[in-house]
N, CA, C and O atoms as a MOPAC input file, in Angstrom:
PM7 MOZYME 1SCF
protein

 N    -19.52200 1    16.62100 1    62.63500 1
 C    -20.96400 1    16.48600 1    62.73800 1
 C    -21.61300 1    17.49800 1    61.80400 1
 O    -21.22600 1    18.66700 1    61.80200 1
 N    -22.57300 1    17.08200 1    61.02600 1
 C    -23.21400 1    17.97500 1    60.07100 1
 C    -24.37200 1    18.72100 1    60.71400 1
 O    -24.97000 1    18.26400 1    61.68800 1
 N    -24.66700 1    19.86800 1    60.14900 1
 C    -25.78700 1    20.66900 1    60.62700 1
 C    -27.08700 1    20.03600 1    60.17100 1
 O    -27.12600 1    19.32100 1    59.17000 1
 N    -28.14300 1    20.30300 1    60.90800 1
 C    -29.45500 1    19.78600 1    60.53700 1
 C    -29.87500 1    20.41100 1    59.20600 1
 O    -29.79400 1    21.62600 1    59.02300 1
 N    -30.31300 1    19.57800 1    58.30000 1
 C    -30.70000 1    20.05600 1    56.96900 1
 C    -32.00200 1    20.83700 1    57.03900 1
 O    -32.94500 1    20.44600 1    57.72600 1
 N    -32.03400 1    21.94100 1    56.32100 1
 C    -33.25600 1    22.72500 1    56.16800 1
 C    -33.69400 1    22.60800 1    54.73000 1
 O    -32.87100 1    22.36900 1    53.84600 1
 N    -34.98400 1    22.77400 1    54.48300 1
 C    -35.43300 1    22.72800 1    53.08600 1
 C    -34.77400 1    23.84800 1    52.27600 1
 O    -34.59500 1    24.96400 1    52.76400 1
 N    -34.42900 1    23.53300 1    51.06100 1
 C    -33.83000 1    24.52300 1    50.17700 1
 C    -34.85600 1    25.58100 1    49.81400 1
 O    -36.05000 1    25.30000 1    49.70900 1
 N    -34.37400 1    26.79900 1    49.62500 1
 C    -35.26200 1    27.86400 1    49.15300 1
 C    -35.29200 1    27.91600 1    47.63400 1
 O    -36.04500 1    28.68900 1    47.04300 1
 N    -34.46400 1    27.08400 1    47.00600 1
 C    -34.44600 1    27.01400 1    45.54900 1
 C    -35.52900 1    26.05800 1    45.06900 1
 O    -35.83100 1    25.06100 1    45.72500 1
 N    -36.10400 1    26.37200 1    43.92600 1
 C    -37.02400 1    25.41900 1    43.31200 1
 C    -36.21700 1    24.22800 1    42.80200 1
 O    -34.98900 1    24.28800 1    42.74200 1
 N    -36.88600 1    23.17200 1    42.44500 1
 C    -36.19100 1    21.99300 1    41.92600 1
 C    -35.41500 1    22.35200 1    40.65600 1
 O    -34.27700 1    21.91900 1    40.47600 1
 N    -36.03700 1    23.14800 1    39.77700 1
 C    -35.35200 1    23.56800 1    38.54500 1
 C    -34.12600 1    24.41600 1    38.85900 1
 O    -33.07800 1    24.23700 1    38.23700 1
 N    -34.23900 1    25.33800 1    39.81600 1
 C    -33.09900 1    26.18100 1    40.19200 1
 C    -31.97100 1    25.33900 1    40.78500 1
 O    -30.79700 1    25.57200 1    40.50000 1
 N    -32.33800 1    24.35600 1    41.61600 1
 C    -31.33000 1    23.47100 1    42.21100 1
 C    -30.61400 1    22.68900 1    41.12200 1
 O    -29.39000 1    22.56000 1    41.15400 1
 N    -31.36300 1    22.16600 1    40.15800 1
 C    -30.74400 1    21.40500 1    39.07200 1
 C    -29.82400 1    22.29400 1    38.23700 1
 O    -28.73900 1    21.86800 1    37.84300 1
 N    -30.25000 1    23.51300 1    37.97000 1
 C    -29.39700 1    24.43300 1    37.20300 1
 C    -28.12500 1    24.77100 1    37.97300 1
 O    -27.02700 1    24.76000 1    37.41600 1
 N    -28.28600 1    25.07100 1    39.26500 1
 C    -27.12000 1    25.41200 1    40.08900 1
 C    -26.15000 1    24.22900 1    40.14800 1
 O    -24.94100 1    24.40800 1    39.99900 1
 N    -26.67300 1    23.03600 1    40.36200 1
 C    -25.82300 1    21.84800 1    40.43400 1
 C    -25.13200 1    21.59900 1    39.09500 1
 O    -23.95700 1    21.23700 1    39.06000 1
 N    -25.84900 1    21.79000 1    38.01000 1
 C    -25.26500 1    21.60800 1    36.68500 1
 C    -24.12900 1    22.60300 1    36.44300 1
 O    -23.06500 1    22.23800 1    35.94400 1
 N    -24.36900 1    23.85100 1    36.80000 1
 C    -23.32300 1    24.86500 1    36.62200 1
 C    -22.11200 1    24.56400 1    37.49300 1
 O    -20.97100 1    24.73700 1    37.06300 1
 N    -22.36300 1    24.11300 1    38.71700 1
 C    -21.27500 1    23.76900 1    39.61900 1
 C    -20.48600 1    22.57200 1    39.08900 1
 O    -19.25600 1    22.57500 1    39.13900 1
 N    -21.17600 1    21.55400 1    38.58400 1
 C    -20.49400 1    20.39400 1    38.00900 1
 C    -19.60900 1    20.81900 1    36.83800 1
 O    -18.46900 1    20.37200 1    36.71500 1
 N    -20.15100 1    21.69000 1    35.97600 1
 C    -19.36700 1    22.18000 1    34.83800 1
 C    -18.13200 1    22.94000 1    35.31700 1
 O    -17.03500 1    22.74500 1    34.79500 1
 N    -18.31500 1    23.80000 1    36.30400 1
 C    -17.18600 1    24.56000 1    36.84600 1
 C    -16.12800 1    23.62000 1    37.43500 1
 O    -14.93900 1    23.75900 1    37.15000 1
 N    -16.56600 1    22.67600 1    38.24600 1
 C    -15.62100 1    21.74000 1    38.85500 1
 C    -14.84700 1    20.96600 1    37.79500 1
 O    -13.63700 1    20.77100 1    37.91600 1
 N    -15.55000 1    20.52800 1    36.76000 1
 C    -14.91100 1    19.74800 1    35.69700 1
 C    -13.94400 1    20.61100 1    34.89100 1
 O    -12.80300 1    20.20800 1    34.66200 1
 N    -14.38400 1    21.78800 1    34.46000 1
 C    -13.57300 1    22.61500 1    33.55300 1
 C    -12.46200 1    23.38400 1    34.25800 1
 O    -11.38000 1    23.55500 1    33.69700 1
 N    -12.71300 1    23.84400 1    35.46700 1
 C    -11.73500 1    24.68600 1    36.14700 1
 C    -10.85100 1    23.92800 1    37.13100 1
 O     -9.72200 1    24.34000 1    37.40100 1
 N    -11.36500 1    22.81200 1    37.67200 1
 C    -10.62100 1    22.11800 1    38.71700 1
 C    -10.34900 1    20.65600 1    38.37100 1
 O     -9.74500 1    19.92900 1    39.16000 1
 N    -10.79700 1    20.22600 1    37.18800 1
 C    -10.60300 1    18.85500 1    36.73700 1
 C    -11.14600 1    17.84500 1    37.75700 1
 O    -10.51500 1    16.82800 1    38.04600 1
 N    -12.33600 1    18.15500 1    38.29400 1
 C    -12.99600 1    17.28200 1    39.26500 1
 C    -14.32700 1    16.83500 1    38.67300 1
 O    -15.14400 1    17.65600 1    38.25500 1
 N    -14.52700 1    15.53500 1    38.64500 1
 C    -15.80300 1    14.98300 1    38.19000 1
 C    -16.67600 1    14.74900 1    39.41900 1
 O    -16.25500 1    14.07700 1    40.36000 1
 N    -17.87800 1    15.29400 1    39.41800 1
 C    -18.79700 1    15.13100 1    40.54900 1
 C    -20.17300 1    14.79700 1    40.00700 1
 O    -20.57200 1    15.28900 1    38.95100 1
 N    -20.88700 1    13.96800 1    40.72500 1
 C    -22.23000 1    13.57800 1    40.32000 1
 C    -23.27700 1    14.58100 1    40.76300 1
 O    -22.97200 1    15.57300 1    41.42500 1
 N    -24.50900 1    14.30700 1    40.38800 1
 C    -25.62800 1    15.19300 1    40.69400 1
 C    -25.81100 1    15.37300 1    42.21100 1
 O    -25.90800 1    16.50100 1    42.69400 1
 N    -25.85600 1    14.27500 1    42.95000 1
 C    -26.09800 1    14.35300 1    44.39300 1
 C    -25.01100 1    15.13100 1    45.12700 1
 O    -25.34500 1    16.01300 1    45.91800 1
 N    -23.73400 1    14.85100 1    44.90700 1
 C    -22.70700 1    15.63200 1    45.60600 1
 C    -22.76000 1    17.12800 1    45.27100 1
 O    -22.54900 1    17.97100 1    46.14300 1
 N    -23.04300 1    17.45000 1    44.00700 1
 C    -23.09100 1    18.87100 1    43.66400 1
 C    -24.33400 1    19.53000 1    44.25400 1
 O    -24.28000 1    20.69800 1    44.63700 1
 N    -25.44700 1    18.81100 1    44.33600 1
 C    -26.63300 1    19.37200 1    44.99300 1
 C    -26.36100 1    19.58200 1    46.47600 1
 O    -26.81100 1    20.57100 1    47.05500 1
 N    -25.63300 1    18.66600 1    47.09000 1
 C    -25.28700 1    18.83200 1    48.50400 1
 C    -24.38700 1    20.04900 1    48.69900 1
 O    -24.52700 1    20.78100 1    49.67900 1
 N    -23.46200 1    20.26200 1    47.76300 1
 C    -22.58800 1    21.43000 1    47.84500 1
 C    -23.38500 1    22.71400 1    47.64400 1
 O    -23.14200 1    23.70000 1    48.33900 1
 N    -24.32700 1    22.72300 1    46.71100 1
 C    -25.19200 1    23.88500 1    46.51000 1
 C    -25.98200 1    24.17100 1    47.78800 1
 O    -26.11500 1    25.32600 1    48.19200 1
 N    -26.50800 1    23.11500 1    48.42500 1
 C    -27.24500 1    23.30000 1    49.67400 1
 C    -26.35600 1    23.87500 1    50.76800 1
 O    -26.79700 1    24.72500 1    51.54100 1
 N    -25.10400 1    23.41800 1    50.84200 1
 C    -24.15000 1    23.97000 1    51.80600 1
 C    -23.91400 1    25.45100 1    51.54500 1
 O    -23.94500 1    26.26700 1    52.46600 1
 N    -23.67800 1    25.78600 1    50.28200 1
 C    -23.43400 1    27.19300 1    49.93100 1
 C    -24.64900 1    28.03200 1    50.28800 1
 O    -24.51300 1    29.11400 1    50.85900 1
 N    -25.83100 1    27.54100 1    49.95600 1
 C    -27.06900 1    28.26300 1    50.25800 1
 C    -27.22400 1    28.45800 1    51.77000 1
 O    -27.53800 1    29.55600 1    52.23000 1
 N    -27.00600 1    27.40500 1    52.52300 1
 C    -27.22700 1    27.42200 1    53.96700 1
 C    -26.15400 1    28.21500 1    54.72100 1
 O    -26.48000 1    28.99500 1    55.61600 1
 N    -24.88200 1    28.02100 1    54.36800 1
 C    -23.79600 1    28.55300 1    55.18100 1
 C    -23.09300 1    29.77800 1    54.59900 1
 O    -22.45600 1    30.53200 1    55.33400 1
 N    -23.20000 1    29.97800 1    53.30300 1
 C    -22.48400 1    31.08400 1    52.67000 1
 C    -23.43800 1    32.08100 1    52.02500 1
 O    -23.14500 1    33.27500 1    51.95300 1
 N    -24.57000 1    31.59100 1    51.56200 1
 C    -25.51400 1    32.43200 1    50.82600 1
 C    -25.93500 1    33.68100 1    51.57400 1
 O    -26.17100 1    34.72100 1    50.95900 1
 N    -26.03300 1    33.59400 1    52.90600 1
 C    -26.45400 1    34.75900 1    53.68900 1
 C    -25.50600 1    35.94000 1    53.50800 1
 O    -25.93200 1    37.09100 1    53.59200 1
 N    -24.23000 1    35.66900 1    53.26200 1
 C    -23.26700 1    36.74600 1    53.05600 1
 C    -23.61400 1    37.54100 1    51.79400 1
 O    -23.57200 1    38.77200 1    51.79000 1
 N    -23.95400 1    36.82100 1    50.72900 1
 C    -24.33700 1    37.47100 1    49.47700 1
 C    -25.68800 1    38.17400 1    49.63000 1
 O    -25.88000 1    39.28500 1    49.13700 1
 N    -26.61100 1    37.51900 1    50.31400 1
 C    -27.93600 1    38.09700 1    50.55000 1
 C    -27.81500 1    39.40000 1    51.33500 1
 O    -28.41500 1    40.41000 1    50.96600 1
 N    -27.04400 1    39.37600 1    52.41300 1
 C    -26.89100 1    40.57800 1    53.23600 1
 C    -26.19400 1    41.69600 1    52.47200 1
 O    -26.54200 1    42.86500 1    52.63600 1
 N    -25.22000 1    41.35500 1    51.64600 1
 C    -24.55500 1    42.35800 1    50.81500 1
 C    -25.55700 1    42.98400 1    49.85100 1
 O    -25.55200 1    44.19700 1    49.64400 1
 N    -26.40700 1    42.16300 1    49.26800 1
 C    -27.43900 1    42.65900 1    48.35700 1
 C    -28.39100 1    43.60800 1    49.05600 1
 O    -28.78400 1    44.62800 1    48.49100 1
 N    -28.76300 1    43.27700 1    50.28800 1
 C    -29.63500 1    44.17900 1    51.06000 1
 C    -28.95100 1    45.51600 1    51.32200 1
 O    -29.57200 1    46.56900 1    51.18200 1
 N    -27.67400 1    45.47800 1    51.70200 1
 C    -26.94500 1    46.73300 1    51.95200 1
 C    -26.81900 1    47.55700 1    50.67600 1
 O    -26.96400 1    48.77900 1    50.70800 1
 N    -26.55100 1    46.89500 1    49.55600 1
 C    -26.45400 1    47.60400 1    48.27700 1
 C    -27.79800 1    48.22600 1    47.90000 1
 O    -27.84900 1    49.36300 1    47.43200 1
 N    -28.88700 1    47.47600 1    48.10500 1
 C    -30.22600 1    47.99900 1    47.80400 1
 C    -30.55400 1    49.18000 1    48.70400 1
 O    -31.13700 1    50.16400 1    48.24900 1
 N    -30.18600 1    49.09000 1    49.97300 1
 C    -30.43300 1    50.20100 1    50.90300 1
 C    -29.69700 1    51.46200 1    50.45200 1
 O    -30.24000 1    52.56300 1    50.53500 1
 N    -28.48000 1    51.30300 1    49.98000 1
 C    -27.70000 1    52.44100 1    49.49200 1
 C    -28.40400 1    53.09900 1    48.30800 1
 O    -28.49200 1    54.32500 1    48.24400 1
 N    -28.90100 1    52.30000 1    47.37800 1
 C    -29.60300 1    52.83000 1    46.20800 1
 C    -30.87000 1    53.56300 1    46.64300 1
 O    -31.14700 1    54.66000 1    46.15800 1
 N    -31.63700 1    52.96800 1    47.54900 1
 C    -32.88500 1    53.58900 1    48.01100 1
 C    -32.58900 1    54.89800 1    48.73000 1
 O    -33.28200 1    55.89200 1    48.51200 1
 N    -31.56900 1    54.91200 1    49.58400 1
 C    -31.20500 1    56.15500 1    50.29200 1
 C    -30.84100 1    57.26600 1    49.29300 1
 O    -31.24100 1    58.41700 1    49.46900 1
 N    -30.08900 1    56.91800 1    48.25600 1
 C    -29.70500 1    57.91200 1    47.24800 1
 C    -30.92700 1    58.44400 1    46.51300 1
 O    -31.02600 1    59.64200 1    46.24800 1
 N    -31.86000 1    57.54700 1    46.18200 1
 C    -33.08200 1    57.97600 1    45.49600 1
 C    -33.90200 1    58.91000 1    46.39200 1
 O    -34.46100 1    59.89500 1    45.91000 1
 N    -33.97400 1    58.60800 1    47.68300 1
 C    -34.71200 1    59.46700 1    48.61500 1
 C    -34.04800 1    60.84800 1    48.68300 1
 O    -34.73400 1    61.87000 1    48.70700 1
 N    -32.72500 1    60.87100 1    48.71500 1
 C    -32.01400 1    62.15300 1    48.71900 1
 C    -32.28100 1    62.92400 1    47.42800 1
 O    -32.47100 1    64.14000 1    47.46200 1
 N    -32.29800 1    62.22900 1    46.29000 1
 C    -32.58600 1    62.87900 1    45.00900 1
 C    -33.98800 1    63.49100 1    45.00800 1
 O    -34.18700 1    64.60800 1    44.52900 1
 N    -34.95300 1    62.74900 1    45.54700 1
 C    -36.33000 1    63.25000 1    45.61600 1
 C    -36.39800 1    64.46200 1    46.53300 1
 O    -37.04900 1    65.45400 1    46.20500 1
 N    -35.72800 1    64.38900 1    47.68700 1
 C    -35.72100 1    65.51200 1    48.62100 1
 C    -35.10500 1    66.75000 1    47.95900 1
 O    -35.61200 1    67.85900 1    48.12800 1
 N    -34.02800 1    66.56600 1    47.21500 1
 C    -33.40200 1    67.68900 1    46.50600 1
 C    -34.34800 1    68.27200 1    45.46000 1
 O    -34.43200 1    69.49000 1    45.30000 1
 N    -35.05800 1    67.39900 1    44.75100 1
 C    -36.00800 1    67.86100 1    43.73800 1
 C    -37.14100 1    68.64800 1    44.38300 1
 O    -37.55400 1    69.68600 1    43.86600 1
 N    -37.63600 1    68.16100 1    45.49900 1
 C    -38.71400 1    68.86900 1    46.20900 1
 C    -38.22500 1    70.21600 1    46.71700 1
 O    -38.95100 1    71.20700 1    46.63900 1
 N    -37.01800 1    70.26300 1    47.23100 1
 C    -36.45400 1    71.51800 1    47.70100 1
 C    -36.36900 1    72.51800 1    46.54700 1
 O    -36.60300 1    73.71200 1    46.73600 1
 N    -36.03600 1    72.03000 1    45.36000 1
 C    -35.95300 1    72.90000 1    44.19000 1
 C    -37.29700 1    73.45200 1    43.76000 1
 O    -37.34900 1    74.45600 1    43.05000 1
 N    -38.38600 1    72.82200 1    44.17300 1
 C    -39.72600 1    73.29000 1    43.82500 1
 C    -40.24900 1    74.35100 1    44.79600 1
 O    -41.24600 1    75.01800 1    44.52100 1
 N    -39.57200 1    74.49800 1    45.92700 1
 C    -40.03300 1    75.48300 1    46.90000 1
 C    -39.97900 1    76.88400 1    46.29200 1
 O    -39.10100 1    77.20300 1    45.49100 1
 N    -40.94000 1    77.70100 1    46.69400 1
 C    -40.99200 1    79.08500 1    46.22600 1
 C    -40.42800 1    80.00500 1    47.30800 1
 O    -40.57900 1    79.76600 1    48.50600 1
 N    -39.78600 1    81.04100 1    46.84500 1
 C    -39.23200 1    82.01400 1    47.81100 1
 C    -40.37000 1    82.85800 1    48.34900 1
 O    -41.35200 1    83.11500 1    47.65300 1
 N    -40.22900 1    83.29000 1    49.60800 1
 C    -41.25600 1    84.16200 1    50.19100 1
 C    -41.13100 1    85.57900 1    49.62700 1
 O    -40.05500 1    86.01500 1    49.21900 1
 N    -42.27000 1    86.28400 1    49.61800 1
 C    -42.26700 1    87.67400 1    49.14800 1
 C    -42.36900 1    87.81900 1    47.64400 1
 O    -42.19600 1    88.92500 1    47.13300 1
 N    -42.63600 1    86.76800 1    46.92500 1
 C    -42.74400 1    86.90100 1    45.47300 1
 C    -44.16700 1    87.19600 1    45.04300 1
 O    -44.42100 1    87.43500 1    43.86200 1
 N    -45.11400 1    87.18200 1    46.00200 1
 C    -46.47200 1    87.47700 1    45.66000 1
 C    -47.25000 1    86.26500 1    45.18600 1
 O    -48.44100 1    86.39300 1    44.90400 1
 N    -46.68000 1    85.17700 1    45.09200 1
 C    -47.36400 1    83.95700 1    44.65200 1
 C    -47.13400 1    82.83300 1    45.59700 1
 O    -47.63700 1    81.73000 1    45.37900 1

């Protein structure tokens, strides 16, 4: 039984590009000929059922970068602190 279809988050142009790239990959790497509709359905499956894994990984990677930048800023601010007793 198939899952209920949700609208794609890809634009029509993005869907066509993704399907085209997938068709090329299937043909060149796996010797499989597939039409536009089957490859669009496969792209929709990947988007719906697998894409979240890549999306979540991207969020974790972005969080790591942001945390490092915040630490860098905190270190820079700490370096600007003045010692007490210097008269200024």
